[in-house]
mmCIF file of C-alpha atoms and ligand atoms in Angstrom:
data_model
loop_
_atom_site.group_PDB
_atom_site.id
_atom_site.type_symbol
_atom_site.label_atom_id
_atom_site.label_comp_id
_atom_site.label_asym_id
_atom_site.label_seq_id
_atom_site.Cartn_x
_atom_site.Cartn_y
_atom_site.Cartn_z
ATOM 1 C CA MET A 5 -40.476 42.727 40.801
ATOM 2 C CA ARG A 6 -37.079 44.328 40.155
ATOM 3 C CA LYS A 7 -36.703 47.759 41.503
ATOM 4 C CA PRO A 8 -34.591 49.778 39.062
ATOM 5 C CA VAL A 9 -31.349 51.287 40.316
ATOM 6 C CA ILE A 10 -30.007 54.581 38.981
ATOM 7 C CA ALA A 11 -26.462 55.213 40.097
ATOM 8 C CA GLY A 12 -24.212 58.145 39.514
ATOM 9 C CA ASN A 13 -20.587 57.231 38.868
ATOM 10 C CA TRP A 14 -18.708 60.379 39.596
ATOM 11 C CA LYS A 15 -15.403 58.899 38.416
ATOM 12 C CA MET A 16 -12.346 61.061 39.319
ATOM 13 C CA ASN A 17 -14.398 64.254 39.738
ATOM 14 C CA LYS A 18 -15.305 66.540 42.698
ATOM 15 C CA ARG A 19 -13.102 67.418 45.619
ATOM 16 C CA VAL A 20 -14.549 66.612 49.063
ATOM 17 C CA SER A 21 -16.141 70.068 49.443
ATOM 18 C CA GLU A 22 -17.628 69.828 46.007
ATOM 19 C CA ALA A 23 -18.937 66.304 46.581
ATOM 20 C CA VAL A 24 -20.761 67.429 49.774
ATOM 21 C CA ALA A 25 -22.119 70.435 47.893
ATOM 22 C CA LEU A 26 -23.393 68.229 45.075
ATOM 23 C CA VAL A 27 -25.312 65.897 47.465
ATOM 24 C CA ARG A 28 -26.834 68.863 49.184
ATOM 25 C CA GLU A 29 -28.051 70.227 45.884
ATOM 26 C CA ILE A 30 -29.504 66.895 44.795
ATOM 27 C CA LYS A 31 -31.433 66.794 48.128
ATOM 28 C CA LYS A 32 -32.575 70.330 47.704
ATOM 29 C CA ALA A 33 -33.848 69.618 44.203
ATOM 30 C CA GLY A 34 -36.891 67.774 45.569
ATOM 31 C CA SER A 35 -38.038 64.531 46.981
ATOM 32 C CA ILE A 36 -36.062 61.446 46.086
ATOM 33 C CA PRO A 37 -38.209 58.955 44.185
ATOM 34 C CA GLN A 38 -39.332 55.790 45.887
ATOM 35 C CA ASN A 39 -39.824 53.754 42.695
ATOM 36 C CA VAL A 40 -36.102 53.671 41.885
ATOM 37 C CA GLU A 41 -33.065 53.093 44.095
ATOM 38 C CA VAL A 42 -30.776 56.104 43.814
ATOM 39 C CA VAL A 43 -27.043 55.673 44.405
ATOM 40 C CA VAL A 44 -24.139 58.021 44.282
ATOM 41 C CA CYS A 45 -20.600 56.810 43.840
ATOM 42 C CA PRO A 46 -18.072 59.510 44.744
ATOM 43 C CA PRO A 47 -14.307 59.064 44.876
ATOM 44 C CA PHE A 48 -12.968 57.214 47.945
ATOM 45 C CA VAL A 49 -11.786 60.336 49.772
ATOM 46 C CA SER A 50 -15.335 61.810 49.747
ATOM 47 C CA LEU A 51 -17.167 58.699 50.921
ATOM 48 C CA SER A 52 -17.189 59.525 54.629
ATOM 49 C CA GLU A 53 -18.322 63.078 54.208
ATOM 50 C CA VAL A 54 -20.946 62.122 51.652
ATOM 51 C CA ALA A 55 -22.172 59.361 53.902
ATOM 52 C CA LYS A 56 -22.815 61.893 56.683
ATOM 53 C CA GLU A 57 -24.689 64.085 54.209
ATOM 54 C CA LEU A 58 -26.854 61.114 53.153
ATOM 55 C CA LYS A 59 -27.974 60.155 56.619
ATOM 56 C CA GLY A 60 -31.760 60.313 56.771
ATOM 57 C CA SER A 61 -32.206 60.487 53.014
ATOM 58 C CA ASN A 62 -32.972 57.518 50.819
ATOM 59 C CA ILE A 63 -30.014 58.049 48.501
ATOM 60 C CA LYS A 64 -27.549 55.160 48.867
ATOM 61 C CA LEU A 65 -23.829 55.227 48.822
ATOM 62 C CA GLY A 66 -21.524 53.295 46.543
ATOM 63 C CA ALA A 67 -17.768 53.074 45.847
ATOM 64 C CA GLN A 68 -16.086 52.902 42.506
ATOM 65 C CA ASN A 69 -13.736 50.061 43.104
ATOM 66 C CA MET A 70 -12.288 47.898 45.874
ATOM 67 C CA HIS A 71 -9.542 45.279 46.536
ATOM 68 C CA TRP A 72 -10.726 41.679 47.201
ATOM 69 C CA GLU A 73 -8.752 41.232 50.421
ATOM 70 C CA LYS A 74 -10.054 42.495 53.763
ATOM 71 C CA SER A 75 -6.636 43.945 54.731
ATOM 72 C CA GLY A 76 -2.925 43.456 54.099
ATOM 73 C CA ALA A 77 0.110 44.742 52.264
ATOM 74 C CA TYR A 78 -1.632 46.222 49.280
ATOM 75 C CA THR A 79 -0.403 49.778 49.102
ATOM 76 C CA GLY A 80 -2.839 52.235 47.741
ATOM 77 C CA GLU A 81 -5.805 49.859 47.831
ATOM 78 C CA ILE A 82 -9.141 50.033 49.767
ATOM 79 C CA SER A 83 -10.888 46.945 51.204
ATOM 80 C CA PRO A 84 -14.476 45.962 51.244
ATOM 81 C CA VAL A 85 -14.532 46.050 55.062
ATOM 82 C CA MET A 86 -13.481 49.710 54.985
ATOM 83 C CA LEU A 87 -16.197 50.530 52.492
ATOM 84 C CA LYS A 88 -18.825 48.687 54.533
ATOM 85 C CA GLU A 89 -17.915 50.494 57.712
ATOM 86 C CA ILE A 90 -18.218 53.865 56.054
ATOM 87 C CA GLY A 91 -21.765 53.070 54.922
ATOM 88 C CA CYS A 92 -21.400 51.872 51.358
ATOM 89 C CA GLU A 93 -24.102 49.580 50.130
ATOM 90 C CA TYR A 94 -22.884 49.267 46.540
ATOM 91 C CA VAL A 95 -19.549 49.021 44.812
ATOM 92 C CA ILE A 96 -18.796 49.325 41.135
ATOM 93 C CA ILE A 97 -16.616 46.547 39.904
ATOM 94 C CA GLY A 98 -14.822 46.072 36.572
ATOM 95 C CA HIS A 99 -15.655 49.357 35.016
ATOM 96 C CA SER A 100 -14.163 49.510 31.508
ATOM 97 C CA GLU A 101 -11.905 52.357 32.590
ATOM 98 C CA ARG A 102 -10.402 50.107 35.318
ATOM 99 C CA ARG A 103 -10.144 47.193 32.831
ATOM 100 C CA ASN A 104 -8.514 49.370 30.185
ATOM 101 C CA TYR A 105 -6.351 51.788 32.149
ATOM 102 C CA PHE A 106 -5.510 49.684 35.211
ATOM 103 C CA CYS A 107 -5.244 46.203 33.666
ATOM 104 C CA GLU A 108 -8.111 44.557 35.540
ATOM 105 C CA ASP A 109 -8.951 41.348 34.021
ATOM 106 C CA ASP A 110 -11.915 38.988 34.340
ATOM 107 C CA ALA A 111 -10.233 36.910 37.063
ATOM 108 C CA MET A 112 -9.679 40.053 39.254
ATOM 109 C CA VAL A 113 -13.209 41.161 38.621
ATOM 110 C CA ASN A 114 -14.458 37.761 39.761
ATOM 111 C CA GLN A 115 -12.425 37.849 42.910
ATOM 112 C CA LYS A 116 -13.777 41.328 43.707
ATOM 113 C CA VAL A 117 -17.358 40.265 43.047
ATOM 114 C CA LEU A 118 -17.055 37.242 45.388
ATOM 115 C CA SER A 119 -15.446 39.392 48.076
ATOM 116 C CA ALA A 120 -18.027 42.169 47.789
ATOM 117 C CA LEU A 121 -20.826 39.665 48.306
ATOM 118 C CA ILE A 122 -19.068 38.034 51.277
ATOM 119 C CA HIS A 123 -18.647 41.409 52.917
ATOM 120 C CA GLY A 124 -22.247 42.520 52.359
ATOM 121 C CA LEU A 125 -21.681 44.949 49.515
ATOM 122 C CA LYS A 126 -23.751 44.775 46.288
ATOM 123 C CA PRO A 127 -21.467 44.679 43.304
ATOM 124 C CA ILE A 128 -22.387 46.694 40.200
ATOM 125 C CA ILE A 129 -20.530 44.581 37.661
ATOM 126 C CA CYS A 130 -19.697 46.494 34.439
ATOM 127 C CA VAL A 131 -19.517 44.673 31.109
ATOM 128 C CA GLY A 132 -19.527 45.854 27.486
ATOM 129 C CA GLU A 133 -17.871 45.575 24.155
ATOM 130 C CA ASN A 134 -15.669 48.036 22.330
ATOM 131 C CA ILE A 135 -16.438 49.445 18.939
ATOM 132 C CA ASP A 136 -14.288 46.963 17.015
ATOM 133 C CA GLN A 137 -15.951 43.991 18.740
ATOM 134 C CA ARG A 138 -19.333 45.540 17.930
ATOM 135 C CA ASP A 139 -18.499 46.097 14.280
ATOM 136 C CA ARG A 140 -17.304 42.516 14.063
ATOM 137 C CA GLY A 141 -20.626 41.330 15.536
ATOM 138 C CA GLU A 142 -18.977 39.867 18.595
ATOM 139 C CA THR A 143 -20.964 41.753 21.249
ATOM 140 C CA GLU A 144 -23.054 38.866 22.454
ATOM 141 C CA VAL A 145 -20.251 36.335 22.701
ATOM 142 C CA PHE A 146 -17.872 38.791 24.373
ATOM 143 C CA VAL A 147 -20.386 40.204 26.856
ATOM 144 C CA SER A 148 -21.831 36.930 27.860
ATOM 145 C CA GLY A 149 -18.299 35.713 28.434
ATOM 146 C CA GLN A 150 -17.582 38.611 30.693
ATOM 147 C CA VAL A 151 -20.727 38.016 32.648
ATOM 148 C CA LYS A 152 -20.003 34.318 33.084
ATOM 149 C CA LYS A 153 -16.478 34.867 34.283
ATOM 150 C CA ALA A 154 -17.549 37.718 36.631
ATOM 151 C CA VAL A 155 -20.142 35.591 38.494
ATOM 152 C CA GLU A 156 -18.259 32.290 38.616
ATOM 153 C CA GLY A 157 -18.591 30.805 42.074
ATOM 154 C CA VAL A 158 -21.457 33.049 43.169
ATOM 155 C CA GLU A 159 -23.967 30.974 45.161
ATOM 156 C CA LYS A 160 -27.651 31.073 44.193
ATOM 157 C CA ASP A 161 -28.592 32.642 47.450
ATOM 158 C CA GLN A 162 -26.187 35.501 46.904
ATOM 159 C CA ALA A 163 -27.120 36.203 43.328
ATOM 160 C CA GLU A 164 -30.070 38.532 44.070
ATOM 161 C CA ASP A 165 -27.501 41.055 45.332
ATOM 162 C CA LEU A 166 -25.770 41.251 42.006
ATOM 163 C CA VAL A 167 -26.313 44.254 39.678
ATOM 164 C CA ILE A 168 -24.975 44.165 36.106
ATOM 165 C CA ALA A 169 -24.300 47.357 34.174
ATOM 166 C CA TYR A 170 -24.159 46.968 30.424
ATOM 167 C CA GLU A 171 -21.943 49.765 29.299
ATOM 168 C CA PRO A 172 -20.830 49.502 25.675
ATOM 169 C CA ILE A 173 -17.439 51.204 25.682
ATOM 170 C CA TRP A 174 -18.083 53.174 22.486
ATOM 171 C CA ALA A 175 -21.075 54.861 24.299
ATOM 172 C CA ILE A 176 -19.211 56.003 27.382
ATOM 173 C CA GLY A 177 -18.520 59.718 27.526
ATOM 174 C CA THR A 178 -19.046 60.030 23.780
ATOM 175 C CA GLY A 179 -22.538 61.508 23.724
ATOM 176 C CA ARG A 180 -23.488 58.637 21.484
ATOM 177 C CA SER A 181 -25.711 56.330 23.557
ATOM 178 C CA ALA A 182 -26.754 52.890 22.363
ATOM 179 C CA ASP A 183 -30.206 52.868 21.022
ATOM 180 C CA SER A 184 -32.703 51.658 23.521
ATOM 181 C CA ASP A 185 -33.750 48.613 21.467
ATOM 182 C CA GLU A 186 -30.195 47.544 20.958
ATOM 183 C CA ALA A 187 -29.460 47.938 24.692
ATOM 184 C CA ASN A 188 -32.619 46.054 25.578
ATOM 185 C CA ARG A 189 -31.611 43.169 23.250
ATOM 186 C CA VAL A 190 -28.098 42.849 24.713
ATOM 187 C CA ILE A 191 -29.466 43.044 28.247
ATOM 188 C CA ALA A 192 -32.008 40.293 27.502
ATOM 189 C CA MET A 193 -29.121 38.248 26.324
ATOM 190 C CA ILE A 194 -27.290 38.929 29.546
ATOM 191 C CA ARG A 195 -30.315 37.814 31.472
ATOM 192 C CA LYS A 196 -30.378 34.609 29.417
ATOM 193 C CA THR A 197 -26.701 34.063 30.356
ATOM 194 C CA LEU A 198 -27.632 34.480 34.075
ATOM 195 C CA GLU A 199 -30.443 32.029 33.588
ATOM 196 C CA ASP A 200 -27.965 29.437 32.265
ATOM 197 C CA VAL A 201 -25.620 30.145 35.183
ATOM 198 C CA PHE A 202 -28.270 30.233 38.003
ATOM 199 C CA ASP A 203 -31.875 29.661 36.979
ATOM 200 C CA ALA A 204 -34.815 31.520 35.436
ATOM 201 C CA ASN A 205 -36.180 32.714 38.779
ATOM 202 C CA ILE A 206 -32.846 34.087 39.956
ATOM 203 C CA ALA A 207 -32.017 35.706 36.628
ATOM 204 C CA GLY A 208 -35.455 37.312 36.802
ATOM 205 C CA GLU A 209 -34.484 39.028 40.053
ATOM 206 C CA ILE A 210 -31.128 40.368 39.034
ATOM 207 C CA ARG A 211 -31.080 44.045 38.030
ATOM 208 C CA ILE A 212 -29.345 44.900 34.809
ATOM 209 C CA GLN A 213 -28.636 48.603 34.071
ATOM 210 C CA TYR A 214 -27.696 50.388 30.886
ATOM 211 C CA GLY A 215 -24.814 52.933 30.945
ATOM 212 C CA GLY A 216 -23.216 55.126 28.365
ATOM 213 C CA SER A 217 -24.206 58.700 27.602
ATOM 214 C CA VAL A 218 -27.396 58.610 29.636
ATOM 215 C CA LYS A 219 -28.914 62.022 29.844
ATOM 216 C CA PRO A 220 -32.211 63.651 31.010
ATOM 217 C CA ASP A 221 -33.463 63.579 27.460
ATOM 218 C CA ASN A 222 -32.868 59.866 26.781
ATOM 219 C CA ILE A 223 -33.333 58.207 30.266
ATOM 220 C CA ARG A 224 -37.006 57.627 29.703
ATOM 221 C CA GLU A 225 -36.593 55.509 26.591
ATOM 222 C CA PHE A 226 -34.154 53.197 28.413
ATOM 223 C CA MET A 227 -36.366 52.967 31.531
ATOM 224 C CA GLU A 228 -39.409 52.026 29.357
ATOM 225 C CA MET A 229 -37.615 48.962 28.018
ATOM 226 C CA PRO A 230 -38.797 45.781 29.693
ATOM 227 C CA GLU A 231 -35.310 44.277 30.361
ATOM 228 C CA ILE A 232 -33.505 47.509 31.500
ATOM 229 C CA ASP A 233 -33.543 48.052 35.193
ATOM 230 C CA GLY A 234 -31.971 51.418 35.611
ATOM 231 C CA ALA A 235 -28.802 53.314 34.537
ATOM 232 C CA LEU A 236 -25.236 53.903 35.455
ATOM 233 C CA VAL A 237 -24.676 57.539 34.790
ATOM 234 C CA GLY A 238 -21.337 59.284 34.341
ATOM 235 C CA GLY A 239 -21.157 62.835 33.134
ATOM 236 C CA ALA A 240 -24.770 63.743 33.727
ATOM 237 C CA SER A 241 -24.499 62.730 37.376
ATOM 238 C CA LEU A 242 -22.065 65.505 38.109
ATOM 239 C CA GLN A 243 -24.684 68.270 38.152
ATOM 240 C CA ALA A 244 -27.581 68.172 40.542
ATOM 241 C CA GLU A 245 -30.047 69.444 37.978
ATOM 242 C CA SER A 246 -29.358 66.771 35.353
ATOM 243 C CA PHE A 247 -29.048 63.962 37.846
ATOM 244 C CA TYR A 248 -32.285 64.886 39.570
ATOM 245 C CA LYS A 249 -34.049 65.039 36.151
ATOM 246 C CA ILE A 250 -32.705 61.512 35.437
ATOM 247 C CA ILE A 251 -33.890 60.025 38.716
ATOM 248 C CA THR A 252 -37.329 61.677 38.290
ATOM 249 C CA TYR A 253 -37.599 60.700 34.625
ATOM 250 C CA ASP A 254 -41.275 59.723 35.066
ATOM 251 C CA ARG A 255 -42.508 62.862 36.732
HETATM 252 P P1 LIG B 28 -21.141 58.679 30.659
HETATM 253 O O1 LIG B 28 -22.539 58.792 31.269
HETATM 254 O O2 LIG B 28 -20.333 59.942 30.932
HETATM 255 O O3 LIG B 28 -21.155 58.300 29.242
HETATM 256 O O4 LIG B 28 -20.367 57.533 31.488
HETATM 257 C C1 LIG B 28 -20.977 56.287 31.575
HETATM 258 C C2 LIG B 28 -20.182 55.496 32.570
HETATM 259 O O5 LIG B 28 -19.056 55.084 32.296
HETATM 260 C C3 LIG B 28 -20.827 55.238 33.920
HETATM 261 O O6 LIG B 28 -20.093 54.310 34.612
#
């Protein structure tokens, strides 16, 4: 059985003091559910402090990006070894904002995925089409291509640690989420792609999230879909109240 994972991607928001305060508020909001894995992904500079705050809770820590090398002359970059030492269990890779604003391509995403797995981090691999691709009916071909390139070279025994986040670009930060049937259909297609790359058993274990304008009032419809295993939440993860409502969608 796949345990859904709901992760908050804070993007470039919250100073260190605010990040710590947000985690405290989430913890104060009530018990953290056991039926979903809850992850917060603050900016790099807050990871250490947030990690301390998370000790003893069952909220997990994730980073928003990483370099593929362990160390070296890569000014401004952060390595998987550093993230692991701080206590990260997850790392978001290939978010559309990184692909679009920082020129990350499929080959870089693939290198990062392979490196994350080698260093014991679970990659949350983001894929998704833009509005023009959607309008031209290219969603499936484009998204399955992204998935195949991202997981190239991943061994079968590593594949269970993969998480895929289907985030249609037109739904990110727009308030216009995909409809849950449509998201479920694309995610089923992603699972079929994983089946072709690995096998049906492995594809059946890999968690695939939906992301894009997930809010307290729509989380439930996504979670009720058979293929959707959680959510990657941007804006609504920046307030304790809305994030807590999302992670406790079934209470
Ligand atoms: P929003 O939830 O703000 O639409 O952002 C989604 C996202 O990009 C999460 O990675």
